[in-house]
Structures are given as structure tokens and as C-alpha cells.
mmCIF file of C-alpha atoms in Angstrom:
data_model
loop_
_atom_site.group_PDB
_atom_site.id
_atom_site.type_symbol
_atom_site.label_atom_id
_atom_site.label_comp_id
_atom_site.label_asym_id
_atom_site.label_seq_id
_atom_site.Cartn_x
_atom_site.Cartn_y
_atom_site.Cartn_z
ATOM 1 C CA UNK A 30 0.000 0.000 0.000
ATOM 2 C CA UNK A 31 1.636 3.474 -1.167
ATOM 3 C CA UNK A 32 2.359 5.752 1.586
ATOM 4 C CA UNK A 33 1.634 9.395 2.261
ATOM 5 C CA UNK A 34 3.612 11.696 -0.439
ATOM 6 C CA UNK A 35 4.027 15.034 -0.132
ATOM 7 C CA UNK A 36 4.891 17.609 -2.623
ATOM 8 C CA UNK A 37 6.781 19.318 -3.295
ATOM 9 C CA UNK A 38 9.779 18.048 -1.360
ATOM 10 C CA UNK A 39 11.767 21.672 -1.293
ATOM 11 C CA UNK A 40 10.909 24.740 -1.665
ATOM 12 C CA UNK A 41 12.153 28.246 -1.526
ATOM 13 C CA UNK A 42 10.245 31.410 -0.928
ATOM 14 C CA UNK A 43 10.538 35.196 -0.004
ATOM 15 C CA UNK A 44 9.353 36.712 2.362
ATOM 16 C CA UNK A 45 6.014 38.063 2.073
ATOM 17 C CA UNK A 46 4.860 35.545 -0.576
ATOM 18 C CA UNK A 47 2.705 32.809 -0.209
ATOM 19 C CA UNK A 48 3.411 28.810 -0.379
ATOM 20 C CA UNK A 49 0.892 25.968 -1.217
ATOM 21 C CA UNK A 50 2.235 22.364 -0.072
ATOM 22 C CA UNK A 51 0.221 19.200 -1.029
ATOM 23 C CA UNK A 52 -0.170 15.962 1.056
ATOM 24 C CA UNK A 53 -1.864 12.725 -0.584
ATOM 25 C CA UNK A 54 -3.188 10.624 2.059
ATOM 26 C CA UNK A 55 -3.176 6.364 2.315
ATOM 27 C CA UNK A 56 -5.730 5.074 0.369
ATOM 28 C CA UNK A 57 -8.885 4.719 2.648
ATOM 29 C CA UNK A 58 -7.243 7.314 5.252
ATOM 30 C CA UNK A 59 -10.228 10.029 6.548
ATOM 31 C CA UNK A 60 -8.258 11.962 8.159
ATOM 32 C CA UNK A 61 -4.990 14.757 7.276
ATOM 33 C CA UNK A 62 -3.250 16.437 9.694
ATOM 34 C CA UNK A 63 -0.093 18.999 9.239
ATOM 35 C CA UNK A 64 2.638 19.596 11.390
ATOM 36 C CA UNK A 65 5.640 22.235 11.907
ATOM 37 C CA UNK A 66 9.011 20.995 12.523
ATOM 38 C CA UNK A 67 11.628 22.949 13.916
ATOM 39 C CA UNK A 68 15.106 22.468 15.511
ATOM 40 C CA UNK A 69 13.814 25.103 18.421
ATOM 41 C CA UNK A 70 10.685 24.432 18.846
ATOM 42 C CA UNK A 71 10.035 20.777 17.724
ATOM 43 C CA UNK A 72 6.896 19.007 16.090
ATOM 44 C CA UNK A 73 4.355 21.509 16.218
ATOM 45 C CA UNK A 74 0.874 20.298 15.432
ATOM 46 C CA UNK A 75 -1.433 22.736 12.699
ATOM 47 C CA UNK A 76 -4.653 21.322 12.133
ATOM 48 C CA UNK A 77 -6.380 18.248 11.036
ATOM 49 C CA UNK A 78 -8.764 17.721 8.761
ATOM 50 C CA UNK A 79 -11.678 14.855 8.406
ATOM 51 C CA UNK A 80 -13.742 14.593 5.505
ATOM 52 C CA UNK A 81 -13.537 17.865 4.017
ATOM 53 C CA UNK A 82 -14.034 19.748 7.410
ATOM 54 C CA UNK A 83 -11.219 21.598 9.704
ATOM 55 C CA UNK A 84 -11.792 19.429 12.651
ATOM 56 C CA UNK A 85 -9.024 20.452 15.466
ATOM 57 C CA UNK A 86 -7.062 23.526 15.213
ATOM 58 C CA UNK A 87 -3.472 24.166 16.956
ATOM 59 C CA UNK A 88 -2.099 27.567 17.813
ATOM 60 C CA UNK A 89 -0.818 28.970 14.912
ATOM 61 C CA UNK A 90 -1.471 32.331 13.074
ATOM 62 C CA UNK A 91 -4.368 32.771 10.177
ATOM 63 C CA UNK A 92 -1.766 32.577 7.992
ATOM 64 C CA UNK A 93 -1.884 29.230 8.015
ATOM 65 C CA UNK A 94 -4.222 27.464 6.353
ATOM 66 C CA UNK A 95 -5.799 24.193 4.386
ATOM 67 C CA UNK A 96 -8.529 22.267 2.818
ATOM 68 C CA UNK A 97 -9.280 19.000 2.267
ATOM 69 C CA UNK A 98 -10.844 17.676 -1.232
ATOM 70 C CA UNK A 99 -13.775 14.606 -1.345
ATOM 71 C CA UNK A 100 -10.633 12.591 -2.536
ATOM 72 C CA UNK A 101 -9.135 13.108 1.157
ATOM 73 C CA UNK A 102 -6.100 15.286 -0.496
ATOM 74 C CA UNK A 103 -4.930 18.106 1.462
ATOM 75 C CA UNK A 104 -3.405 20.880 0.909
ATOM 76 C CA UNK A 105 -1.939 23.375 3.612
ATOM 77 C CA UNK A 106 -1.214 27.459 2.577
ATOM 78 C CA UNK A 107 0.958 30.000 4.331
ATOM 79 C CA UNK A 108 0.664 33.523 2.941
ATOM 80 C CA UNK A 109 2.724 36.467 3.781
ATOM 81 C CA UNK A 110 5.354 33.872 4.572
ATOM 82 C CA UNK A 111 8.071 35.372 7.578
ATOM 83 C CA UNK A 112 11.467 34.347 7.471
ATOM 84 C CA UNK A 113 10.373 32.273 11.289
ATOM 85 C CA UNK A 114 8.579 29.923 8.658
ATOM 86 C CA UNK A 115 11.197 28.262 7.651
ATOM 87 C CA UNK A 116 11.034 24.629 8.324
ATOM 88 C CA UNK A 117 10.145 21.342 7.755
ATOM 89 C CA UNK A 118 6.100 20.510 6.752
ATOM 90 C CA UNK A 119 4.736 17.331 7.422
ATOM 91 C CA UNK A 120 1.507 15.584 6.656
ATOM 92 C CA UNK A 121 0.569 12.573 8.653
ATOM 93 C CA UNK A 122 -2.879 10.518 7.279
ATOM 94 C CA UNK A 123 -4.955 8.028 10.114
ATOM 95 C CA UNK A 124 -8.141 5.976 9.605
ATOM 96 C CA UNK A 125 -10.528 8.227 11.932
ATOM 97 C CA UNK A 126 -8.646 10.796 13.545
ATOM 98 C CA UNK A 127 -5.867 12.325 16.187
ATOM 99 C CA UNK A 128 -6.324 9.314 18.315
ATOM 100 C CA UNK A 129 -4.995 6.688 15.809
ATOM 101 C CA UNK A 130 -2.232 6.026 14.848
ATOM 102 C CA UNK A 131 -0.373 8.414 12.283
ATOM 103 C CA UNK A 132 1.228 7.895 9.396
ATOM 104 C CA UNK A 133 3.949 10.604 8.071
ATOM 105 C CA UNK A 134 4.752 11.813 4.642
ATOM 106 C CA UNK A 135 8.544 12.650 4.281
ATOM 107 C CA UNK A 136 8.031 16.234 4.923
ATOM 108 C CA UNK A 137 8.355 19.492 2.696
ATOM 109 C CA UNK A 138 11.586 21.532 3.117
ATOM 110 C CA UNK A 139 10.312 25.538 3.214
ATOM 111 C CA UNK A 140 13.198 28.063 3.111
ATOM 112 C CA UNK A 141 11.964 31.377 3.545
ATOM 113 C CA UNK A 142 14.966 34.268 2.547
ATOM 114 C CA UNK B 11 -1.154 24.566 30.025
ATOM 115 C CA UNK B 12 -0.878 21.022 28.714
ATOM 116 C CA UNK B 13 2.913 19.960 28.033
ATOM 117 C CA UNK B 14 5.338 17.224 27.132
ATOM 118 C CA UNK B 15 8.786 16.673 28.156
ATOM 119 C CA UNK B 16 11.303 13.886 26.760
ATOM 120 C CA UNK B 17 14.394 13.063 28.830
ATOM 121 C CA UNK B 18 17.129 12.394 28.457
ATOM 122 C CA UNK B 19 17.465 14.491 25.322
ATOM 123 C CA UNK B 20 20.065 12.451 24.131
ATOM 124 C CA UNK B 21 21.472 9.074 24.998
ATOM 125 C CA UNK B 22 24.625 7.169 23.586
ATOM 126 C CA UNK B 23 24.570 3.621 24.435
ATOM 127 C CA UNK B 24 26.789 0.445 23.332
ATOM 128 C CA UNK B 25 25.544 -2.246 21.503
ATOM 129 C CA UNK B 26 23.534 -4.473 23.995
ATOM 130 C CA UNK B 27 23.000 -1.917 26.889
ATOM 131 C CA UNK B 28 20.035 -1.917 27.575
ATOM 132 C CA UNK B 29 17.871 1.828 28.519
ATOM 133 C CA UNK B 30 15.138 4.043 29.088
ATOM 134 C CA UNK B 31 13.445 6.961 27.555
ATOM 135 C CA UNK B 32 11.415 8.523 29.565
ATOM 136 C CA UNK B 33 8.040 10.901 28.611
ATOM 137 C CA UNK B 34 6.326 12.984 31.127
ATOM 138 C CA UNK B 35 3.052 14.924 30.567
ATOM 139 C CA UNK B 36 0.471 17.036 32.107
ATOM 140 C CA UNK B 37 -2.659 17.053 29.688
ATOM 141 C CA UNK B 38 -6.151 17.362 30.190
ATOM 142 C CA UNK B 39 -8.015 14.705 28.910
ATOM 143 C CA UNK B 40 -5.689 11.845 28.151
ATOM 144 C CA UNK B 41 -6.804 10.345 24.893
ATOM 145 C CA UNK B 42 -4.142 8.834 23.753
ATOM 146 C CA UNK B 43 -0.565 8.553 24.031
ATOM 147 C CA UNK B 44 1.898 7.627 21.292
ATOM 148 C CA UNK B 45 6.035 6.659 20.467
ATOM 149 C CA UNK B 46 7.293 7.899 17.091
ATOM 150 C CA UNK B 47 10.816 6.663 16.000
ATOM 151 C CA UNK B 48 12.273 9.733 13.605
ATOM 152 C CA UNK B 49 15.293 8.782 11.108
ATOM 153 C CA UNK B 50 17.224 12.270 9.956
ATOM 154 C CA UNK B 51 15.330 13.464 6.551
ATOM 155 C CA UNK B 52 12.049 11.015 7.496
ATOM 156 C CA UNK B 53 9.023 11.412 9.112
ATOM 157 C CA UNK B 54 8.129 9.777 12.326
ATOM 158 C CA UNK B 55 7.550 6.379 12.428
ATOM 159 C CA UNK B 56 4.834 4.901 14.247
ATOM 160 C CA UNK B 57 5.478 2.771 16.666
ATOM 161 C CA UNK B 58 3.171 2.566 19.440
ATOM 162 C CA UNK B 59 -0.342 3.675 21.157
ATOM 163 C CA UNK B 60 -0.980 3.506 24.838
ATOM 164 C CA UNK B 61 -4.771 4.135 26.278
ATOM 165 C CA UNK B 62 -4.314 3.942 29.347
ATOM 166 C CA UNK B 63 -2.672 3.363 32.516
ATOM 167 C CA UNK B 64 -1.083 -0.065 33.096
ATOM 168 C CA UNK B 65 -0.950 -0.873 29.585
ATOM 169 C CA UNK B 66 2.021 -2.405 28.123
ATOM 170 C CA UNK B 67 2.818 -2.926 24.672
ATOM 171 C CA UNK B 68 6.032 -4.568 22.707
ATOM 172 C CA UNK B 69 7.726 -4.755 19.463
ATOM 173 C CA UNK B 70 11.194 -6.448 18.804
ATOM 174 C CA UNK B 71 13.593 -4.903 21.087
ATOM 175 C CA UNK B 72 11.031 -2.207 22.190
ATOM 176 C CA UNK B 73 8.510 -1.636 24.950
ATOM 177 C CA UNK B 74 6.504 0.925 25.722
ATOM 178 C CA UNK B 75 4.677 1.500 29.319
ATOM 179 C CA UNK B 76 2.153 4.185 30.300
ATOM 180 C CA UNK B 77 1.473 5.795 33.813
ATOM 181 C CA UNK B 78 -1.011 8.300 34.844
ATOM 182 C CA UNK B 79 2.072 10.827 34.455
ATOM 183 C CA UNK B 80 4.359 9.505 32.398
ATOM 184 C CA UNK B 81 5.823 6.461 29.740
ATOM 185 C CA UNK B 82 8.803 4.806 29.343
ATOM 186 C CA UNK B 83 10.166 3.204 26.172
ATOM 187 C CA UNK B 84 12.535 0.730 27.160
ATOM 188 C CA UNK B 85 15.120 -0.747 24.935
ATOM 189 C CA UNK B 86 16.431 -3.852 25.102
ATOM 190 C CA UNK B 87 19.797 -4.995 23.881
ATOM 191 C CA UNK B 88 19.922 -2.216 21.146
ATOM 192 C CA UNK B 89 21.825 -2.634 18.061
ATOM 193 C CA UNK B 90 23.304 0.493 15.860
ATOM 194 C CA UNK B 91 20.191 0.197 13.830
ATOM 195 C CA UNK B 92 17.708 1.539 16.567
ATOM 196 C CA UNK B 93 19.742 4.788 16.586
ATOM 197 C CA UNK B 94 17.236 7.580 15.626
ATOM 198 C CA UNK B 95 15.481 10.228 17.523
ATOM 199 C CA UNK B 96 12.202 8.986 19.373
ATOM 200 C CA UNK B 97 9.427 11.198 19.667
ATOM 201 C CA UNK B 98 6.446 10.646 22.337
ATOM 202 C CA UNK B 99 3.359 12.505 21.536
ATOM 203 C CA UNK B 100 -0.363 13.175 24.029
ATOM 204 C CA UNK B 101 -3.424 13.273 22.120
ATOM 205 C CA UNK B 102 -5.751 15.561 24.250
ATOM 206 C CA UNK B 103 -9.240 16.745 23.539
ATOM 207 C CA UNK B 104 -8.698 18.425 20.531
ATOM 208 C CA UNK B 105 -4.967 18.246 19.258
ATOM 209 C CA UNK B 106 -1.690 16.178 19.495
ATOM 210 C CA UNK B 107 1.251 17.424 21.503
ATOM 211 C CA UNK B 108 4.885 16.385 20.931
ATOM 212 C CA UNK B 109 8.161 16.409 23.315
ATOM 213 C CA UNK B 110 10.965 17.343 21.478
ATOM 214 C CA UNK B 111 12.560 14.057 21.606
ATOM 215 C CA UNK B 112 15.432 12.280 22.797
ATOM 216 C CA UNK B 113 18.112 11.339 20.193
ATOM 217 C CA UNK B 114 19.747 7.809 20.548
ATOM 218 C CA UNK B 115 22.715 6.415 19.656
ATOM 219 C CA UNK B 116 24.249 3.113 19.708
ATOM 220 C CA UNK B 117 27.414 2.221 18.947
ATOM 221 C CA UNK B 118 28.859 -0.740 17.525
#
């Protein structure tokens, strides 16, 4: 069974753009959630998605953003992006939610300059 | 304020000496707790879910352990391929919270 892929795998911005990252979910897999990681400040949960809907939020500026399609897809925005952005995206998939198990994509590299 | 913390935050052990990781947390509403394993340039790795208190579960040379307050991942006998940085994350009401890990390695 294919895993979660992410694209794209690096990426580099400047600041004040925007960035759109994508995250393909395992096949049958409900839920997306997206994650921040950061030598400082560790894994940093965003939000997850469940069929479509923004389910749990974590504390992180509007700036942030997603959607989820009716094919589970995800994709996660940052606009006005601040040289702090920089770091590395992930996007786990589950069954049913934040209390299964995850499974991670390998990330997207963001460089902000 | 609901927080993780991972110690030791990193451990170098020889081949065959055996360890702990610990994970402390203060969360409200315990839902869930869960061990990641995290290879440089990867994602986490799932490893285990714990539900609740008492609960034990094992995998190879790993086993994970879950107290009201806090879990332990013990290794046993390690070999140089179980070096990575483990991750322990709480799944409260509404979000999951990671430690920042504690980076193992074991040396030949």
C-alpha cells in the first residue's frame, strides 16, 4: 500500500509571498493532519482535517491554512510567509482521527529568505 | 497549560546496553498517548499507542509503558540500527502534543 507523499519536497520562498504544499493521504485514510518541525521548537501540530471539514485547530497564526478535497487530499497554505517559517512541513494521514495512529509523509523543506 | 517533556534528550549507548526513555506529561483529557521513531530526513515512524494506565505494549527490542504521568520506552539490547530520535506525543481533547525528543545512539 503506497504511503503518504508530499509535494513538493523543497521549496524556496521570499518573504512576504505565499506557499501551497500538497499531502496525498493512504488510500482509505479520513483523516490529514499537518505539522511544523523545527530544531527550536520541535513538532508543532497545525490542524487536522476529516472529511472535508477543519476538525481540530493548533495555535498557529491565520496565515496558516488548508482544505481538504472529497478525494481526502490536502493541501496546507501560508501567505505572507516570515522568514520564522522556515522549516520542515509534514503531513501525517490516520483511519478516523488524532487518536490513531499516524502515518507521516517525508516532509516538505520551506526556506523562507 | 498542557505539556510534554522527553528526557534524556540524548542518549549514547553500546551495543547491547540496555535503557530508558522517559516521557512525562500534564494534559487534560488523556486520549491517547503515542512513540514515534524519527530517522534524519524522514518522518516519524509509528510505533506505538498507549490508552491507558497499566498498559504495556512490545515490538522487537522495544517496549513501551504508560502511567497516569508519564511512559517509558525501554530498549532492550539495542543494536546500531535503533539509533534515531524517538518522539512521544499526548493526544488531548482536541490536538496532538509532541516532546521534542530524545536522540539515541548506539554504537557498535
Amino acid at each position: 500500500k503506497a504511503g503518504v507523499t508530499q509535494t513538493p519536497r523543497y521549496l524556496i520562498k521570499t518573504r512576504g509571498q505565499q506557499v501551497t504544499l500538497s499531502c496525498s493521504p493512504i488510500s482509505g485514510h479520513r483523516s490529514v493532519s499537518w505539522y511544523q518541525q523545527t530544531p527550536g521548537q520541535g513538532l508543532q501540530f497545525l490542524f487536522e482535517y476529516f472529511s472535508e471539514t477543519q476538525r481540530n485547530k493548533g495555535n498557529f497564526p491565520g496565515r496558516f491554512s488548508g482544505r481538504q478535497f472529497s478525494n481526502s487530499r490536502s493541501e496546507m497554505n501560508v501567505s505572507t510567509l516570515e522568514l520564522g517559517d522556515s522549516a520542515l512541513y509534514l503531513c501525517a494521514s490516520s483511519l478516523q482521527g488524532l487518536h490513531y495512529e499516524q502515518y507521516f509523509g517525508p516532509g516538505t523543506r520551506l526556506t523562507v529568505t | 497549560e498542557d505539556q510534554v517533556t522527553q528526557s534524556p534528550e540524548a542518549l549514547r549507548l553500546q551495543e547491547g546496553e540496555s535503557s530508558s526513555l522517559n516521557c512525562s506529561y500534564t494534559v487534560s483529557g488523556l486520549r491517547g498517548l503515542f512513540w514515534y521513531r524519527q530517522d534524519p530526513g524522514k518522518g516519524p515512524e509509528f510505533l506505538f499507542t498507549l490508552y491507558s494506565a497499566g498498559e504495556e505494549k512490545e515490538k522487537e527490542r522495544l517496549k513501551a509503558t504508560l502511567t497516569k504521568k508519564e511512559s517509558f520506552l525501554h530498549i532492550t539490547a539495542p543494536k546500531p540500527e535503533d539509533s534515531a530520535t524517538y518522539l512521544c506525543a499526548v493526544h488531548n481533547t482536541d490536538k496532538l502534543i509532541f516532546g521534542t525528543g530524545t536522540r539515541l545512539q548506539v554504537f557498535p
